[in-house]
C-alpha atoms as one frame of an Amber mdcrd trajectory, in Angstrom:
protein
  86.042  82.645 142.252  87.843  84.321 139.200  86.265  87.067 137.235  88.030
  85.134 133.861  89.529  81.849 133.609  91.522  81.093 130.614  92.064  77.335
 130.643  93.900  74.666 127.831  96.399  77.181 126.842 100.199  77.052 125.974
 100.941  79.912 128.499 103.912  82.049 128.171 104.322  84.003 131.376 107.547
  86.015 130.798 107.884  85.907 134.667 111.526  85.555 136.365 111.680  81.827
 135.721 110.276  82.610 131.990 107.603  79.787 132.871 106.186  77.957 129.476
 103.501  75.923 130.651 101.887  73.382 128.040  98.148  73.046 130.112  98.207
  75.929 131.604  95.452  78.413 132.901  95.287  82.265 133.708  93.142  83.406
 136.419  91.734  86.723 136.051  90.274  88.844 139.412  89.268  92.726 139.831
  91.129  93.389 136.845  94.688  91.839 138.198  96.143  88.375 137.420  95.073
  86.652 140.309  96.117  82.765 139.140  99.286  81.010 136.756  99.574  77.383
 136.693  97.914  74.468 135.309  94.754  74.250 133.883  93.197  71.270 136.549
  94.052  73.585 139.380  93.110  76.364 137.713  89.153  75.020 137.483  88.763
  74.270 141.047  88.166  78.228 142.019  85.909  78.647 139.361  84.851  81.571
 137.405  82.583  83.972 136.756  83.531  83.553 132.430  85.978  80.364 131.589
  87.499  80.845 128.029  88.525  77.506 126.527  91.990  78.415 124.711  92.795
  75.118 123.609  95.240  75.517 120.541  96.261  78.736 121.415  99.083  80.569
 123.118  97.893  82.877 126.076 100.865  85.527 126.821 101.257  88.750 127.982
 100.116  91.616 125.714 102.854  93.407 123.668 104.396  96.908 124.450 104.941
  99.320 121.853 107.217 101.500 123.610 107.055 103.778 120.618 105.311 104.988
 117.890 103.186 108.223 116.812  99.826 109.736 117.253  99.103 110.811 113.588
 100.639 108.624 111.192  97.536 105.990 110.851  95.652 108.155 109.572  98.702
 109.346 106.537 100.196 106.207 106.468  98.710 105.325 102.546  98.721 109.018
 102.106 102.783 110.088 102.587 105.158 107.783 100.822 107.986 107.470  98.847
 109.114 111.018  99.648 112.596 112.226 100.645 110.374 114.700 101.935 108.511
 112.952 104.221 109.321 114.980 107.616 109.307 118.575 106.506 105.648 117.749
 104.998 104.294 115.679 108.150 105.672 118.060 110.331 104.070 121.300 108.141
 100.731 118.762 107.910 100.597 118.364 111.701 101.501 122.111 112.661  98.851
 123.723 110.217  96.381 121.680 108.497  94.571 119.156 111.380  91.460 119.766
 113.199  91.194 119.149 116.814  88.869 116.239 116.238  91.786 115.142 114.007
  93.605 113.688 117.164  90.869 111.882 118.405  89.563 110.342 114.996  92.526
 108.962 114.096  93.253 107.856 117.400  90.476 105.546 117.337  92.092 104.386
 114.185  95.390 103.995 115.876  94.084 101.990 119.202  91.862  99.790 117.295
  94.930  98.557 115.264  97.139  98.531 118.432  94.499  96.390 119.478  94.169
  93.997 116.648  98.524  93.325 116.756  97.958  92.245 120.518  99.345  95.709
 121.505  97.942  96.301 125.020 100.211  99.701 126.061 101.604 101.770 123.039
 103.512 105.607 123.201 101.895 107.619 121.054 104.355 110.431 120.564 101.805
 113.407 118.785 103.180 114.075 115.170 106.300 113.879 113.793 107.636 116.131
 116.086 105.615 116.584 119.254 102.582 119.203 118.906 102.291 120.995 121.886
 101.223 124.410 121.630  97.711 123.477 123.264  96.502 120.600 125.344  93.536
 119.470 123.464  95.632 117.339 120.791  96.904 115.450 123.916  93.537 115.343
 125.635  91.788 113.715 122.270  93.848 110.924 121.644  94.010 110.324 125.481
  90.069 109.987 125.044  90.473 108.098 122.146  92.242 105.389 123.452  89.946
 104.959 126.656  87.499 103.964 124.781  89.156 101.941 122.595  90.443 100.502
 125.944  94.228  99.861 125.357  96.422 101.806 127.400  98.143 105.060 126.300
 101.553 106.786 127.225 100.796 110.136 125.369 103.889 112.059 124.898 104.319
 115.323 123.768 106.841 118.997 124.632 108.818 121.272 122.303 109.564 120.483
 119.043 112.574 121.883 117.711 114.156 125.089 117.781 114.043 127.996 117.052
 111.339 129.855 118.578 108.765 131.002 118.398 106.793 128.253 115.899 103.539
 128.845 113.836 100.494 126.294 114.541  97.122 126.369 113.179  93.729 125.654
 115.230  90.399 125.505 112.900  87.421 127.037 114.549  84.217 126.169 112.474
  86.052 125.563 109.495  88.185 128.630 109.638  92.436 128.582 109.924  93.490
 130.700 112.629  97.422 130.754 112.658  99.465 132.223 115.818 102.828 132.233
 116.832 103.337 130.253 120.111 106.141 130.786 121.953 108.236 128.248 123.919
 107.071 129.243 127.591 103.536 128.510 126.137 104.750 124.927 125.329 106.038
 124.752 128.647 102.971 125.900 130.534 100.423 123.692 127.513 102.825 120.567
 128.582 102.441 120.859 132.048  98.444 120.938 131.991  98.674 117.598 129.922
 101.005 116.049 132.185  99.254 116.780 135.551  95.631 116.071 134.091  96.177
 112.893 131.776  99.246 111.599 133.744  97.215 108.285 135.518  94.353 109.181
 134.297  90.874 106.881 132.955  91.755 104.476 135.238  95.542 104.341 135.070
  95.148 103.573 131.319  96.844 106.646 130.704 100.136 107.981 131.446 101.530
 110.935 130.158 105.380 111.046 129.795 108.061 114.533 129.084 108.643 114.222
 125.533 110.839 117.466 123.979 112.227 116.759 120.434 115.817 115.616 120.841
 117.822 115.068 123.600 119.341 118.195 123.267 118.327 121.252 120.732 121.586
 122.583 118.751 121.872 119.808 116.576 120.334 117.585 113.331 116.927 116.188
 115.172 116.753 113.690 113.199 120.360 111.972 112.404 123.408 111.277 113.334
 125.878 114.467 113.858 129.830 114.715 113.180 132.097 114.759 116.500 133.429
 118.139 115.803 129.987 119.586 115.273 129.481 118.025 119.550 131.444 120.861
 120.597 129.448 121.893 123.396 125.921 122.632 124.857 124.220 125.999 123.601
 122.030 127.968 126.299 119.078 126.597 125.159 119.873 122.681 125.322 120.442
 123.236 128.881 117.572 125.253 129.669 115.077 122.445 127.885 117.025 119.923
 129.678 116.742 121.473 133.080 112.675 122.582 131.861 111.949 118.811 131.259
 113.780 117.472 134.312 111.848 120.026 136.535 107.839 119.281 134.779 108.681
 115.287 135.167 109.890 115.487 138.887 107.197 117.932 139.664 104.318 115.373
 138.243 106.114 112.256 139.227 106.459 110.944 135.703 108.935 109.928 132.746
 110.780 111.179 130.315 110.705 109.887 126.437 112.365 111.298 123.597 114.381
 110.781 120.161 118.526 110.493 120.190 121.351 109.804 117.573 124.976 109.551
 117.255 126.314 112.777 118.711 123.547 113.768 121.187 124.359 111.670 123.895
 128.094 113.101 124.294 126.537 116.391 124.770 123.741 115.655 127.107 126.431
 114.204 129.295 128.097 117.693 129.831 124.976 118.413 132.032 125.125 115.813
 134.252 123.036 117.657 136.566 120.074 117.654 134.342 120.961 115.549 131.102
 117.733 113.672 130.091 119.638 110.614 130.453 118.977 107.559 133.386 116.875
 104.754 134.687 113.405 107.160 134.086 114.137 108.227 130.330 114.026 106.209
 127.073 115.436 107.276 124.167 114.059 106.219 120.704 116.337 105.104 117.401
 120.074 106.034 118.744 121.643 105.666 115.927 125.236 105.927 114.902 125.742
 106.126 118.260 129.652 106.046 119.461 131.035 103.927 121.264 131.752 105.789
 124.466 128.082 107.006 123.643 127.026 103.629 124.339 128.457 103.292 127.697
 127.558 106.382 128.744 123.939 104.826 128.332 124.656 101.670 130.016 126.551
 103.349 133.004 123.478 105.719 133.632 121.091 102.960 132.690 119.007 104.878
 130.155 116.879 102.757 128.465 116.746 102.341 124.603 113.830 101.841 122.228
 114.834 101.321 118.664 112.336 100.379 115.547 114.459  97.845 113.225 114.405
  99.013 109.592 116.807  98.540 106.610 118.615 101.901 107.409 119.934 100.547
 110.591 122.672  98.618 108.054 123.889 102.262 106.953 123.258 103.717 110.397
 123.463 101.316 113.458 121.576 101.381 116.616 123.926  99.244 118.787 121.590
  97.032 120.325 123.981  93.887 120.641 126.515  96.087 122.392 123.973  97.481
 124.483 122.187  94.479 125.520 125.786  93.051 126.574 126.465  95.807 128.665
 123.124  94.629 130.797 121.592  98.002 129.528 117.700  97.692 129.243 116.373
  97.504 125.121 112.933  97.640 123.542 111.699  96.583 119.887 109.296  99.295
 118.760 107.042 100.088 115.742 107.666 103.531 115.530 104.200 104.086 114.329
 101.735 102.656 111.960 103.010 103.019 108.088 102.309 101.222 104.871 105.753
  98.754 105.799 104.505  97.331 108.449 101.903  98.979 111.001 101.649  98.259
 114.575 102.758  94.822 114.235 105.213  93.706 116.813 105.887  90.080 114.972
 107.342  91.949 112.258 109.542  94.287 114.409 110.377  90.888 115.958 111.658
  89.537 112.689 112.964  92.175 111.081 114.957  92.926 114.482 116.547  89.220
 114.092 117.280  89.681 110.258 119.083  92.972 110.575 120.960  92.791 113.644
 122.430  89.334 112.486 123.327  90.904 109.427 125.111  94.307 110.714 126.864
  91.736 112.877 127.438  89.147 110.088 126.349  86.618 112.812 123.824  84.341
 112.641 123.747  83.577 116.394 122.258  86.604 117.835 118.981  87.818 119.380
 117.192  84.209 119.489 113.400  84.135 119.649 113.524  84.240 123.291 115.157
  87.338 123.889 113.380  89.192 120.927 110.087  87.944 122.842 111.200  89.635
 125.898 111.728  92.867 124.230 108.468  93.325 123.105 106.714  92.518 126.936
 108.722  92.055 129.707 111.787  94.608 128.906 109.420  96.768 127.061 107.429
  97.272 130.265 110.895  97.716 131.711 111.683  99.946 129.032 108.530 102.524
 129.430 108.890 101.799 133.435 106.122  99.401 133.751 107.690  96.072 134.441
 106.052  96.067 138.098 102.632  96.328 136.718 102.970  94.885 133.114 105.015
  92.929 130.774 104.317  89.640 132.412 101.420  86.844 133.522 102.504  87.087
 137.133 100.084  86.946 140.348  99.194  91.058 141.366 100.260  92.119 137.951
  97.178  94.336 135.581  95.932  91.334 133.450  97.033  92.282 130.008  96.720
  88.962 128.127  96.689  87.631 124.422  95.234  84.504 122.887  96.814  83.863
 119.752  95.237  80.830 117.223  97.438  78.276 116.371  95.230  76.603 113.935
  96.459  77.807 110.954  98.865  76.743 108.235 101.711  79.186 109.426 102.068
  77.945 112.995 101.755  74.555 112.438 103.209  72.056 113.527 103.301  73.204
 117.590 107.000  72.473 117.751 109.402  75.371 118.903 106.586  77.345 119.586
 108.358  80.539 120.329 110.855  80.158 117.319 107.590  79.498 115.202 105.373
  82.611 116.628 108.618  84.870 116.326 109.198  84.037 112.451 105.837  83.492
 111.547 103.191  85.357 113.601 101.187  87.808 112.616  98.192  90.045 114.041
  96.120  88.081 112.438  96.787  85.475 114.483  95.376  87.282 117.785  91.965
  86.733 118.486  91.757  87.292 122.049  92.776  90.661 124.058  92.344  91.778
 127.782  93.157  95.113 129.225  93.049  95.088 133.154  90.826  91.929 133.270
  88.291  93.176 130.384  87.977  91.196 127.013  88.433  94.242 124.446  88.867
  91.852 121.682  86.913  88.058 121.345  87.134  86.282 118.187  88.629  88.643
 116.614  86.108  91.479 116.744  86.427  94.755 119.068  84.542  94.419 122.147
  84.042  98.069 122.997  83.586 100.179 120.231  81.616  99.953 116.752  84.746
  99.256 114.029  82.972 100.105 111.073  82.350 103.724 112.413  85.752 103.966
 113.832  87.305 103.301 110.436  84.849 105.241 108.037  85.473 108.300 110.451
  89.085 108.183 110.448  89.109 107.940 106.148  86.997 110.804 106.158  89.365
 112.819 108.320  91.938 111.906 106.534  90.371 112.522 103.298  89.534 116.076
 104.028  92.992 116.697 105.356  94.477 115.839 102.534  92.131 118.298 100.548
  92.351 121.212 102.795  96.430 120.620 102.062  96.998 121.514  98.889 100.747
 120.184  99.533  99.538 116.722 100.174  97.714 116.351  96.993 100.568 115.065
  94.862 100.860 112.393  97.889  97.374 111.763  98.191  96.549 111.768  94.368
  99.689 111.225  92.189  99.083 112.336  88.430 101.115 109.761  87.128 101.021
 106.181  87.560 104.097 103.826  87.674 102.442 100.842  86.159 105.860  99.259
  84.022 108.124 101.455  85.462 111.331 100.012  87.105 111.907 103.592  88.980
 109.365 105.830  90.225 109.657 109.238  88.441 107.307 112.333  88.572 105.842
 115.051  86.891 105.038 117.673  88.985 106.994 119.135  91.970 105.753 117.329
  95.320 106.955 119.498  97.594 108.318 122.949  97.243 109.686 123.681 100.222
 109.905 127.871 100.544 106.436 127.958  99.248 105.346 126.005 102.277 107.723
 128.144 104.298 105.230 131.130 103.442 102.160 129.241 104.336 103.586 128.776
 108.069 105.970 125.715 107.264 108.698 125.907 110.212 110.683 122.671 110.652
């Protein structure tokens, strides 16, 4: 007898054969997919709960192989900046509580959660905050009991050293200069006590800021700047190699144009191959792009409009048989944790940068957002796809609405017009976290009210943030958006322990 049955479904296993059946059933036991097929076979095991999904697609839950702990609770807050890094990364170093992480974490599961998101990276800040373990430790505890898994991944953000960080202790800023050995030693503690931890929802991946250290973090950088690796790139590469062996686990981390041709000159320790992503890549060379297929380092990349000035190469990647994720890169006003847009905006700018309508169909952007994202994020054994021993990680999304009718093409119609809304069903390891569209294991109304309050009083104790969080002047008939105050000064930051 199954523990859950969910019968009258279109089912979209994602397995080898990529299965579609049209009266098909999911069998649910001790948390693991213990039954695929059709619906009349299904029944005669019985079960211990039998969800009717007639009208409704049943598939595996989506993988968000990257996006940041943080930004749901600043996403209406920080926007339309050229700013925005320095002041997240200032916000995140100096200005959040502890109980910051695990507020808005809450915030950031439930949503994951509500866009059929059933494993997400939650990289902590802009870049990764990692001077003490507790920022790790709260959104780890966050997401437990939200239920959906978490791959928190943090290390050293970027050089040079030491960096300032604030802790509050009863309402009081204490600011201290952490060193990078600190890092190293506040890194490892995460790793070895979150890494498979609350029940193997939580994994806890090597995450340093860059591939390597000496150049722009966050963009592309000229060949003749590549020159060669400094010191330090080679001691964080051979630091990050040594804490992931050590604790059996992964490596994730950020990479444009540039970075991957040095990396390469430490082939010994380069955080390249088959157990490191690498997030964006863009303006990535050519013989940058083999080098990634050749050592079979996997690529997640979140499509956005800047990809037509600076191109991940995706399409060359995915021909070289190299393995390629669709991400969110973290919930903002544009578009949140929702996988059907990165889906469609994926297919919209990718045909465009190639000025060909033919590529990435609606099966293959499907795939990576499960079954290659679990590949991706080194899960495709356990996750990904409905498939008999696999975790049971399953979405029911309603296909009674206006959108997704008529049930013809299914996959080219839940590709171009899904949504989140659309998901009303979600299982984590065989439990229902999400039935009729209402969280299962936690009270949402608390969860949300607490995360705008910590946000709120973020924003005040930052005086930086308050042009952001409360602009002076309105743009009610204006074509442009202009301003009249300064929104960031950046050396006045600089003295109140700004260090990007």
């Amino acid at each position: 007898m199954f523990d859950t049955l969910l019968i009258n479904a279109y089912v979209i296993t994602m397995d080898e054969k990529r299965r579609v059946l049209e009266n098909g059933a999911v069998g649910i036991e001790n948390g693991r997919i213990s039954f695929v097929g059709d619906t009349e076979e299904g029944k005669k095991f019985g079960a211990k709960e039998v969800i009717d999904c007639k009208n409704h697609v049943v598939m595996p839950g989506f993988v968000d192989a990257h996006g940041h702990g943080g930004h749901s609770a600043f996403k209406s807050i920080v926007e339309d900046t050229s700013y925005w890094m320095p002041v997240m990364t200032h916000t995140y170093k100096n200005y959040i509580t502890d109980e910051f992480w695990y507020n808005e974490g809450r915030l950031s599961a439930l949503e994951r959660l509500h866009a059929g998101v059933t494993t997400g990276v939650c990289v902590l800040g802009s870049q990764p905050r990692c001077d003490s373990p507790v920022p790790a430790m709260n959104n780890a505890k966050a997401y437990a009991e939200v239920g959906v898994k978490d791959i928190v991944c943090t290390g050293p953000c970027h050089t040079p050293w030491p960096h300032r960080f604030s802790r509050y202790v009863n309402g009081e800023r204490h600011m201290s200069e952490v060193s990078y050995e600190t890092v190293l030693e506040s890194l490892e503690t995460v790793v070895s006590q979150l890494n498979h931890a609350n029940n193997d929802k939580t994994r806890a991946y090597v995450a340093p800021f860059g591939v390597v250290t000496s150049v722009d973090p966050s963009a592309p950088t000229p060949a003749d700047r590549c020159v060669k690796l400094t010191d330090h790139d080679r001691r964080q590469a051979k630091e990050m190699r040594r804490i992931a062996e050590k604790y059996s686990t992964r490596i994730h981390t950020d990479a444009f144009g540039g970075m991957i041709h040095l990396a390469y000159q430490d082939k010994e320790n380069a955080l390249l191959g088959p157990d490191v992503h690498l997030q964006h890549c863009t303006g990535l060379s050519m013989d940058e792009t083999l080098i990634l297929a050749k050592t079979d380092t996997h690529v997640s990349v979140a499509p956005g409009m800047r990809q037509l000035e600076k191109r991940t190469p995706v399409i060359e990647l995915l021909e070289l048989g190299a393995t390629v994720a669709l991400t969110t890169d973290g919930s903002m006003l544009t578009s949140g944790f929702d996988m059907f847009d990165a889906m469609k905006r994926a297919k919209m700018i990718f045909r465009k940068a190639w000025n060909d309508d033919f590529y990435l169909p609606s099966e293959k952007l499907l795939e990576m957002t499960t079954i290659d994202a679990a590949k991706c994020v080194g899960m495709e054994k356990e996750i990904g796809s409905l498939e008999v021993g696999k975790r049971a990680d399953v979405i029911a999304i309603n296909l009674m609405n206006p959108r997704l009718m008529p049930r013809i093409n299914i996959i080219d119609t839940l590709v171009g017009n899904g949504h989140p809304s659309d998901v009303d069903t979600v299982i984590v390891d065989g439990e229902v976290l999400l039935r009729e569209g209402k969280a299962v294991s936690v009270n949402e109304e608390e969860v949300l009210l607490k995360a705008e309050q910590e946000a709120l009083e973020t924003a005040e104790r930052a005086a930086h943030l308050h042009p952001f969080a409360w602009p002076k002047k309105p743009q009610w008939g204006q074509v442009k958006m202009y301003f009249d105050e300064e929104r960031f000064n950046l050396e006045e930051n600089r003295k109140d322990g700004g260090h990007y």
